[in-house]
CSV table of C-alpha atoms in Angstrom, one decimal:
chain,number,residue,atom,x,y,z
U,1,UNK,CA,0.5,-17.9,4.3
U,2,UNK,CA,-0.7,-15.1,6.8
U,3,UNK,CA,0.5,-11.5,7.7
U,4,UNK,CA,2.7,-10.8,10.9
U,5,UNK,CA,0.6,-8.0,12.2
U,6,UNK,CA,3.1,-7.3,15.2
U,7,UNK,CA,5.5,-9.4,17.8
U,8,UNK,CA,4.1,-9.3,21.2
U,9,UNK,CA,4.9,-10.5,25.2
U,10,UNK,CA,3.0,-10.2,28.0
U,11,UNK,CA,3.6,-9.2,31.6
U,12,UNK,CA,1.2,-9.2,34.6
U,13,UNK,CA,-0.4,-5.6,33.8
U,14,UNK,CA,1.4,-4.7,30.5
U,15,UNK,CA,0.7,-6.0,26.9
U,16,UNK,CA,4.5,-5.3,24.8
U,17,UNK,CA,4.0,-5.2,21.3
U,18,UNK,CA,6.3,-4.4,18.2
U,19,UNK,CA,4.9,-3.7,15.1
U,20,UNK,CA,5.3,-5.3,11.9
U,21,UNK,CA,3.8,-3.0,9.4
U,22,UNK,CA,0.6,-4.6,8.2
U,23,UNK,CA,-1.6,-2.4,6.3
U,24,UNK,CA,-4.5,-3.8,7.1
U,25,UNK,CA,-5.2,-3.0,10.3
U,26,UNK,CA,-8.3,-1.2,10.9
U,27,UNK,CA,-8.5,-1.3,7.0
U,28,UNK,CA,-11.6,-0.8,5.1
U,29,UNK,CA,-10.8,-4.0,2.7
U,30,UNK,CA,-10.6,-6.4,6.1
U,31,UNK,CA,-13.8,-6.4,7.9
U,32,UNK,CA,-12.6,-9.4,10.1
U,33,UNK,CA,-9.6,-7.5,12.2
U,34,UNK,CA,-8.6,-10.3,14.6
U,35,UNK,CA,-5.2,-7.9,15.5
U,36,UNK,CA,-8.0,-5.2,16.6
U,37,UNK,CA,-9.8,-7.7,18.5
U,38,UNK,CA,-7.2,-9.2,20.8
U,39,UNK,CA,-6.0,-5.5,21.6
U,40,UNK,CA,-9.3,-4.3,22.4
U,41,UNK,CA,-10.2,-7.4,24.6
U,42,UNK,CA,-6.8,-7.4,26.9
U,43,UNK,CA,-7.4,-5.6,30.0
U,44,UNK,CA,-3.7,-4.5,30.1
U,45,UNK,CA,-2.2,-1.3,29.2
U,46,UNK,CA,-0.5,-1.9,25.8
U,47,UNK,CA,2.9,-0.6,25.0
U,48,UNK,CA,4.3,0.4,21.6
U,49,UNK,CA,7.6,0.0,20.7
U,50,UNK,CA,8.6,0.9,17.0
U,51,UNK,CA,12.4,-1.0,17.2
U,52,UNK,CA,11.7,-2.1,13.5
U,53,UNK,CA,11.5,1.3,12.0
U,54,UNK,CA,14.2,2.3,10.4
U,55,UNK,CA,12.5,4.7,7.2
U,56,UNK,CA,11.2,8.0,6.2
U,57,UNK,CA,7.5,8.2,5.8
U,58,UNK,CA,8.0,9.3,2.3
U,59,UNK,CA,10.0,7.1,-0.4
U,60,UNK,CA,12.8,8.1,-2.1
U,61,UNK,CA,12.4,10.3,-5.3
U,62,UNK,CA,8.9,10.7,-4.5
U,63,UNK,CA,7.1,13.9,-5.4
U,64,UNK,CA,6.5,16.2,-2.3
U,65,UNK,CA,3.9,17.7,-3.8
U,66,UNK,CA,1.6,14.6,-4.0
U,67,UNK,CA,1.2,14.4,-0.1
U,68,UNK,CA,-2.6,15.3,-0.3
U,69,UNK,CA,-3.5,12.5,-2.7
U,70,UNK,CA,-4.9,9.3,-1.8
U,71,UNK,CA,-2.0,7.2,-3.7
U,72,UNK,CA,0.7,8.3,-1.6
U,73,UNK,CA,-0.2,7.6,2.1
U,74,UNK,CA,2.5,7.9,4.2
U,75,UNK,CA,4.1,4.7,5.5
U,76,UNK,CA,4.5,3.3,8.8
U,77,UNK,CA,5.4,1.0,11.3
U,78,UNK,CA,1.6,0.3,12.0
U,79,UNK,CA,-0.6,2.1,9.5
U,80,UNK,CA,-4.2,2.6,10.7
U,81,UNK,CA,-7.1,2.9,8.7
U,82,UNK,CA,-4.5,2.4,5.7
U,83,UNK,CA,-3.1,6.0,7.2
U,84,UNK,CA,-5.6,7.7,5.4
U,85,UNK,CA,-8.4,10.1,6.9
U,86,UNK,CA,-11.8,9.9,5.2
U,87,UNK,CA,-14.4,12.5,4.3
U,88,UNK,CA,-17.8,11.8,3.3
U,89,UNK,CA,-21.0,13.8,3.1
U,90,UNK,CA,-23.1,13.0,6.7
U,91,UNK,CA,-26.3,14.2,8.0
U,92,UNK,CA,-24.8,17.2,9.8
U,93,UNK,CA,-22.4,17.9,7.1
U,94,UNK,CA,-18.8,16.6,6.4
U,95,UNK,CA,-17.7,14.2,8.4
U,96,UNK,CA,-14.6,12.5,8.7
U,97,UNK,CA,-13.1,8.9,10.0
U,98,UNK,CA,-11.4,8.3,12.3
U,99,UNK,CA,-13.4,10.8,14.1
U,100,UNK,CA,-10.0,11.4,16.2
U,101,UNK,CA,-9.9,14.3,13.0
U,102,UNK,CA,-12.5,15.5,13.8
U,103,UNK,CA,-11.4,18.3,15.9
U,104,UNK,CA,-8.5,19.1,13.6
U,105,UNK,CA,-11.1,20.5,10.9
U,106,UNK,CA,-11.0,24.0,9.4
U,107,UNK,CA,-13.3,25.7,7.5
U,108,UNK,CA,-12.6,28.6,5.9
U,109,UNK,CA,-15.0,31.8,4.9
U,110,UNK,CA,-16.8,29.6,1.9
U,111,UNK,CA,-16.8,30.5,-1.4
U,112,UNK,CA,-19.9,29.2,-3.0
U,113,UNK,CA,-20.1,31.1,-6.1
U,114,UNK,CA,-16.9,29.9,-7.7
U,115,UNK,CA,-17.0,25.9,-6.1
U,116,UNK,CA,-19.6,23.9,-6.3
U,117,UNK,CA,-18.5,21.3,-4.1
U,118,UNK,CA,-16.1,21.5,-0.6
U,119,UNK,CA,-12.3,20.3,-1.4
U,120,UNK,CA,-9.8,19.0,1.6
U,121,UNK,CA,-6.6,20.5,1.7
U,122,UNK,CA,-4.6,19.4,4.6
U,123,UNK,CA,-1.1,21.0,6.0
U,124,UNK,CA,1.8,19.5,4.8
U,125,UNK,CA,3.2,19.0,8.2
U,126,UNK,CA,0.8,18.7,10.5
U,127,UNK,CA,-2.8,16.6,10.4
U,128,UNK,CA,-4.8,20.2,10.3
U,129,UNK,CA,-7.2,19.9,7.7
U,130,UNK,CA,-8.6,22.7,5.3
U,131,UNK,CA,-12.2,22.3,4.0
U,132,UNK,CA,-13.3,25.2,1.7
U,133,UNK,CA,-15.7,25.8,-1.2
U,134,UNK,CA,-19.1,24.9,-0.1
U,135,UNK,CA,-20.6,22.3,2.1
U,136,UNK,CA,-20.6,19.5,0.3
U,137,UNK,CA,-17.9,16.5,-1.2
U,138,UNK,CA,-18.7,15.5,-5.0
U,139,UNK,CA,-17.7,12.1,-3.3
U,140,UNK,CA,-15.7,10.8,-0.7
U,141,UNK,CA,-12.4,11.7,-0.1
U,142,UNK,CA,-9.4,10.0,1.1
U,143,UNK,CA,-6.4,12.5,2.3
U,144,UNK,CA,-3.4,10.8,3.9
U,145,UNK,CA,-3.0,11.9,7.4
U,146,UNK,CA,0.7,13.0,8.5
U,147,UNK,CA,1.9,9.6,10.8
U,148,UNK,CA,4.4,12.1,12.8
U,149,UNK,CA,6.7,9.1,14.1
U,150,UNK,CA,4.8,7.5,17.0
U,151,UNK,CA,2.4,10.3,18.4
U,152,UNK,CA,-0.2,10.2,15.9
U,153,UNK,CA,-0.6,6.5,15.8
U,154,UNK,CA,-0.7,6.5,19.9
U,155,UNK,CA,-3.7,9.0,20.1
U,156,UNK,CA,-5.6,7.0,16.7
U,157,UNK,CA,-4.9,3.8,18.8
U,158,UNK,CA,-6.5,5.2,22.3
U,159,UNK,CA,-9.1,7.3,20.8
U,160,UNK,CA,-10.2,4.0,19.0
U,161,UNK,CA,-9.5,1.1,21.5
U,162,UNK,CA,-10.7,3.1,24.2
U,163,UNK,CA,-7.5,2.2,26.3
U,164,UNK,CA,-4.1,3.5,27.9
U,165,UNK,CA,-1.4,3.3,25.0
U,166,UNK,CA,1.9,4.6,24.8
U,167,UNK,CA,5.2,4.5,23.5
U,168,UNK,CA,7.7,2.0,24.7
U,169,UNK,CA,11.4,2.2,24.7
U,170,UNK,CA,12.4,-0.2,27.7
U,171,UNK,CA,14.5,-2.8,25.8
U,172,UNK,CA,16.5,-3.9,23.0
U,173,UNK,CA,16.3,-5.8,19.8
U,174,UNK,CA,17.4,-9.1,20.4
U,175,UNK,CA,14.9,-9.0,23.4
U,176,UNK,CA,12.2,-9.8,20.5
U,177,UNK,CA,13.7,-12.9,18.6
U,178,UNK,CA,11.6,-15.2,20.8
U,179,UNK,CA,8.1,-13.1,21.1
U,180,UNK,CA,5.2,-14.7,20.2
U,181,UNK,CA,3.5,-13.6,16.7
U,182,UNK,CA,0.2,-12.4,15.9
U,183,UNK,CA,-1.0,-13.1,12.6
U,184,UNK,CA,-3.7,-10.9,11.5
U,185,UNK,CA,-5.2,-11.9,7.5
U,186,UNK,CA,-4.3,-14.4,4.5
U,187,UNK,CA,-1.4,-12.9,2.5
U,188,UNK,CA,-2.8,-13.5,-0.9
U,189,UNK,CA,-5.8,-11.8,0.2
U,190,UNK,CA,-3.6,-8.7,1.1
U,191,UNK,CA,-1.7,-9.5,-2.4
U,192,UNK,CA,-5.1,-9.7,-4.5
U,193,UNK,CA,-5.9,-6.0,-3.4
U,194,UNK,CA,-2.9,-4.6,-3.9
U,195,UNK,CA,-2.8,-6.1,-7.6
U,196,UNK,CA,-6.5,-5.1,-8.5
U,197,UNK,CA,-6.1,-1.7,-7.5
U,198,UNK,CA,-2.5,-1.1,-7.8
U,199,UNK,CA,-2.3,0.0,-4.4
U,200,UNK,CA,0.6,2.0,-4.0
U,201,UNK,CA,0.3,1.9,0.0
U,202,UNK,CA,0.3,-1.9,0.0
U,203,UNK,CA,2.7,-2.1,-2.0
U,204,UNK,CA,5.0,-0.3,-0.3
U,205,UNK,CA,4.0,-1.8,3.5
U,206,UNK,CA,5.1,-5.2,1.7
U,207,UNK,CA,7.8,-4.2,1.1
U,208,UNK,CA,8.6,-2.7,4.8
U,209,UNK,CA,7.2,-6.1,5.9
U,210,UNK,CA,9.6,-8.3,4.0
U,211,UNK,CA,12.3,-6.3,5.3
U,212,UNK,CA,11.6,-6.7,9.0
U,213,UNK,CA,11.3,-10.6,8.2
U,214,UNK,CA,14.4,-11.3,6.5
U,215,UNK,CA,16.9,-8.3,8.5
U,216,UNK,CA,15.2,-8.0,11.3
U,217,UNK,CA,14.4,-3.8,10.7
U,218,UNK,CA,11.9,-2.1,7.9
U,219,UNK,CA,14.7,-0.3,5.6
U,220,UNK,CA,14.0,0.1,2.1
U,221,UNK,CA,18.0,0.8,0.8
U,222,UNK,CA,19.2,-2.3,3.0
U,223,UNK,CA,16.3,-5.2,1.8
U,224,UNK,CA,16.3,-4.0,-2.0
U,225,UNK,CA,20.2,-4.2,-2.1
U,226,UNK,CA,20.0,-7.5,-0.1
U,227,UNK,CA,17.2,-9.0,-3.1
U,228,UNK,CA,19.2,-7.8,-5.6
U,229,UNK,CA,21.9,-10.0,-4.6
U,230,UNK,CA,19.7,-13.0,-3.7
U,231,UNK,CA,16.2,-13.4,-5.3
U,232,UNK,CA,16.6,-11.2,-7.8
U,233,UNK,CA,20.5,-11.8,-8.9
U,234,UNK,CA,19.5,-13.7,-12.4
U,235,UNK,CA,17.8,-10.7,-13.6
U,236,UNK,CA,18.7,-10.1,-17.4
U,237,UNK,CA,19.5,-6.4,-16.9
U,238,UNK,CA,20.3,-4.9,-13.5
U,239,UNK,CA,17.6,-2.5,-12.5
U,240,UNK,CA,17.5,0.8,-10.5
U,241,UNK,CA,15.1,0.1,-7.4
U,242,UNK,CA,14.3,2.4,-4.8
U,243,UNK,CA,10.6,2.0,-3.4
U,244,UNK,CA,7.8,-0.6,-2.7
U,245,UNK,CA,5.4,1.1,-5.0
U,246,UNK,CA,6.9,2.4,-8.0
U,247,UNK,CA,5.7,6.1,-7.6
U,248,UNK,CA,9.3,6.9,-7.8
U,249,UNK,CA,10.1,8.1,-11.1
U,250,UNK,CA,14.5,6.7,-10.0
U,251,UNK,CA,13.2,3.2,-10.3
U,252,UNK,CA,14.2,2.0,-13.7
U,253,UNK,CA,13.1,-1.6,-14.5
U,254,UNK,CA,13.3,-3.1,-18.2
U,255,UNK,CA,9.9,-5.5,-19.4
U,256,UNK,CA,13.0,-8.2,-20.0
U,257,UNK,CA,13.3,-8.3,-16.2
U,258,UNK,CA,9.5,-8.5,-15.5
U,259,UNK,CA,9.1,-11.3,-17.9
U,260,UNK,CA,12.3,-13.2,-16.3
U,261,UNK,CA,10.5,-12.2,-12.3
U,262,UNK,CA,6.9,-13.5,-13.9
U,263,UNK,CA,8.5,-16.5,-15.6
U,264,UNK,CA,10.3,-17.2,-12.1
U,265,UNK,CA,7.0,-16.3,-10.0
U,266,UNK,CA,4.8,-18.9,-12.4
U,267,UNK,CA,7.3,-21.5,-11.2
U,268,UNK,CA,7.3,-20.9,-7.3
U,269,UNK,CA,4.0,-20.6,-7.1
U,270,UNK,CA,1.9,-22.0,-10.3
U,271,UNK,CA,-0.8,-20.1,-12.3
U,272,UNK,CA,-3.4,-20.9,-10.1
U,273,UNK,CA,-2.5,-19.2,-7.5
U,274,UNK,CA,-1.1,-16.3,-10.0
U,275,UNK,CA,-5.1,-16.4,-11.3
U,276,UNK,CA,-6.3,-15.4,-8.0
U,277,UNK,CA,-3.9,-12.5,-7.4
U,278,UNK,CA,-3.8,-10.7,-10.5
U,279,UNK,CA,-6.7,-9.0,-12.1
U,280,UNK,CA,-7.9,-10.6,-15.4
U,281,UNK,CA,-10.0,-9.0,-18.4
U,282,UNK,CA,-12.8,-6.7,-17.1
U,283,UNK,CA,-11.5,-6.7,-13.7
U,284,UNK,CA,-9.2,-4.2,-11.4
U,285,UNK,CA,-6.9,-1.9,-13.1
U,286,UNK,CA,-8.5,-3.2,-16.6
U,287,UNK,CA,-11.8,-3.1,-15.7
U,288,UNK,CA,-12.7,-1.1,-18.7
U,289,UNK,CA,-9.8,-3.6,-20.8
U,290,UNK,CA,-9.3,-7.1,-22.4
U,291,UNK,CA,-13.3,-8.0,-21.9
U,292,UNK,CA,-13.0,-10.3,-24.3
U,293,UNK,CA,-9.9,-11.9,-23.3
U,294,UNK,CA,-11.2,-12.3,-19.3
U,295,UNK,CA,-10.0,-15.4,-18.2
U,296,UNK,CA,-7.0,-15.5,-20.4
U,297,UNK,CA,-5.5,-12.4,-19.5
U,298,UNK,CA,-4.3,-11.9,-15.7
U,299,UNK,CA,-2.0,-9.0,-15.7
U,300,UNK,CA,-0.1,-5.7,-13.9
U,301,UNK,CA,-1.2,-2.3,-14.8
U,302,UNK,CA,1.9,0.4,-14.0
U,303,UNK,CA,0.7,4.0,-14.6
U,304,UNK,CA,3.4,7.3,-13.8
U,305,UNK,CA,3.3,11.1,-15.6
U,306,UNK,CA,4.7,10.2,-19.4
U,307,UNK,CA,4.5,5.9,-18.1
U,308,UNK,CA,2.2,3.6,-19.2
U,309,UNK,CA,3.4,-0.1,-18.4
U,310,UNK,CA,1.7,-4.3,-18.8
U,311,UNK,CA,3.0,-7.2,-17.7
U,312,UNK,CA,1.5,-10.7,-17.0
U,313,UNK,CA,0.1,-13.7,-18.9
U,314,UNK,CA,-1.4,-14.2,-21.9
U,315,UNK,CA,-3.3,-17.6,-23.2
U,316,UNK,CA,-3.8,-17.8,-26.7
U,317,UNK,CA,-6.5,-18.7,-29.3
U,318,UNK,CA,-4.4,-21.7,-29.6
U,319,UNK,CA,-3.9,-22.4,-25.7
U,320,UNK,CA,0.0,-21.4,-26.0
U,321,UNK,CA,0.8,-19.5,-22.0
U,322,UNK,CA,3.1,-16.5,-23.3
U,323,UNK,CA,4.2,-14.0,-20.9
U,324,UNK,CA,5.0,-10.7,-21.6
U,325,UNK,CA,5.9,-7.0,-21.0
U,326,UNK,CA,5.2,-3.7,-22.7
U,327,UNK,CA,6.5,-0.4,-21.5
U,328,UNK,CA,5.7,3.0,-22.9
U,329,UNK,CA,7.9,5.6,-22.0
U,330,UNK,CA,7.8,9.6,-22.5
U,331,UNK,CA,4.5,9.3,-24.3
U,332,UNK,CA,2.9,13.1,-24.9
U,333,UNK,CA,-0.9,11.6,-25.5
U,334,UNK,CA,-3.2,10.6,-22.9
U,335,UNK,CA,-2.6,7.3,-20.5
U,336,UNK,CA,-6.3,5.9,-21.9
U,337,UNK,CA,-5.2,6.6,-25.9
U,338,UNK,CA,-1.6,4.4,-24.8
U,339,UNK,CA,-3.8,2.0,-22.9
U,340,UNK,CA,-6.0,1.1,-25.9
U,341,UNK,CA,-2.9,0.8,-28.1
U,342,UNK,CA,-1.7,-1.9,-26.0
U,343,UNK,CA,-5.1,-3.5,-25.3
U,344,UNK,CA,-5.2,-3.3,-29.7
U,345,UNK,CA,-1.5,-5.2,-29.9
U,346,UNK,CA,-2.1,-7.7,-27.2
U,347,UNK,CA,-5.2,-8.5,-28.8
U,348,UNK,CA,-3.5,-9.1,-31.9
U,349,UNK,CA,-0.8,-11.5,-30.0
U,350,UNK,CA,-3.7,-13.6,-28.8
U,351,UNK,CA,-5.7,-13.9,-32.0
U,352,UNK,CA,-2.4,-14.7,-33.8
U,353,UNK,CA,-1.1,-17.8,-31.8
């Protein structure tokens, strides 16, 4: 019912800890951060061992070219600030959080007369940041900061707790069966965000998270192959899965099998619960959706280039719980024209039974 934030032992001088991928550390979303708390308030030097790690910080098939936007945040072992850097507009100009970027700003000759507002542009392999155009963001800006293995998060983590941190490679494994855990916040609340928003970054951290829980090591390949043959065995046709998030356009699922995973996700854990995770009419991802239907829709949005997808539940006129699926693939039109297609059929479906 809570979130692992990291494994952890104590000596007389050193805290050990080992990471468990929680994305919400130091997140915007959380403002209690009881994981924060108990490392600021230990008087011991805190050492970081990443044995769990076992992925790139990019998924498979995903496009390299997307590194600058906000949806595809790199991943890793212990995201901070959801491994994002933001820019907003501050009294003495742009101004960026953590502030440990804020040395690792650039600012090109300006070039007012064809920009009206400053865009971010940050180096594909390093966390060097490019700010050009003129002074000022239309609005704030989220750019995904490059996580570079451990040395990024070590300098975020002392620039931040004010403490000696570093990286930790004094023992093995099986040496961390028997740590203590530290649970940081409620899952569903973690699950509720990631559903309203469709966050790609928490999506794929859940992922990473369920991995190190049931093998012991965050590995996409190795936990989606092991689900396939557990959890996920029955599923009427066998899907192509490589990612937490779905931003990779190799993942190839049919609306059969997310009507069999909904239908088997109803029965684990009820409705109500399912009520208070997914976004219903007016709300989240369909915010501008279903209005009409709020309370009697709770649903999925799934958005891609040419992809426009809906799954969830559906209560009729007649009180009849239906659960369906609707995929849209290849479509040439806009993903709002598709979007109010769907909204225009699944009306229908509702008024009809």
């Amino acid at each position: 019912d809570s979130i692992t934030a990291f494994k952890y032992r104590e000596t007389s001088d050193t805290l050990f800890i080992v990471p468990n991928g929680d994305p919400t550390f130091l997140g915007s979303d959380f403002t209690h951060q009881p994981a924060y708390d108990f490392l600021k308030n230990t008087n011991k030097v805190i050492a970081l061992h990443n044995a769990l790690w076992k992925e790139n910080r990019w998924g498979n098939g995903w496009a390299w070219n997307d590194y600058n936007d906000d949806y595809a945040a790199e991943r890793s072992v212990m995201p901070v600030y959801e491994n994002v850097a933001s820019f907003t507009n501050g009294l003495t100009g742009i101004e960026v959080s953590p502030a440990y970027f804020s040395n690792k700003i650039v600012h090109p000759s300006p070039n007012k007369e064809n920009e009206h507002y400053a865009s971010v542009q940050r180096d594909i392999a390093s966390n060097t940041f490019f700010i050009s155009g003129n002074d000022s963001l239309r609005g704030n800006v989220d750019i995904p900061f490059y996580t570079s293995r451990d040395s990024t998060l070590i300098d975020i983590l002392e620039d931040t707790l004010h403490k000696a941190v570093y990286s930790s490679n004094t023992f093995h494994n099986t040496d961390i069966n028997n740590w203590k855990e530290f649970h940081s916040q409620p899952t569903d609340s973690l699950l509720k965000i990631t559903m309203h928003r469709s966050d790609n970054f928490f999506a794929e951290q859940s992922l990473l998270m369920v991995s190190a829980k049931l093998l012991g090591e965050m590995n996409d390949e190795k936990i989606i192959d092991t689900l396939l043959n557990s959890d996920y065995k029955d599923l009427p046709q066998t899907p192509h899965w490589v990612d937490g998030s779905g931003l990779s356009h190799y993942n190839l699922f049919s609306p059969q099998d997310f009507v069999a995973r909904l239908n088997k996700m109803k029965n684990a854990f009820g409705m109500d619960r399912l009520k208070g995770i997914l976004p219903t009419g007016g709300t989240g991802t369909i915010k501008s959706y279903y209005k009409d239907a709020a309370g009697y829709i709770f649903v999925k949005t799934g958005t891609l280039s040419g992809v426009v997808a809906l799954s969830g539940f559906l209560y009729t006129k007649k009180n009849k719980l239906l659960i369906f699926s609707v995929l849209v693939n290849n479509h040439r039109t806009s993903a709002t024209n598709v979007r109010k297609a769907v909204e225009k059929f699944i009306e229908s479906v509702r008024n009809k039974n």
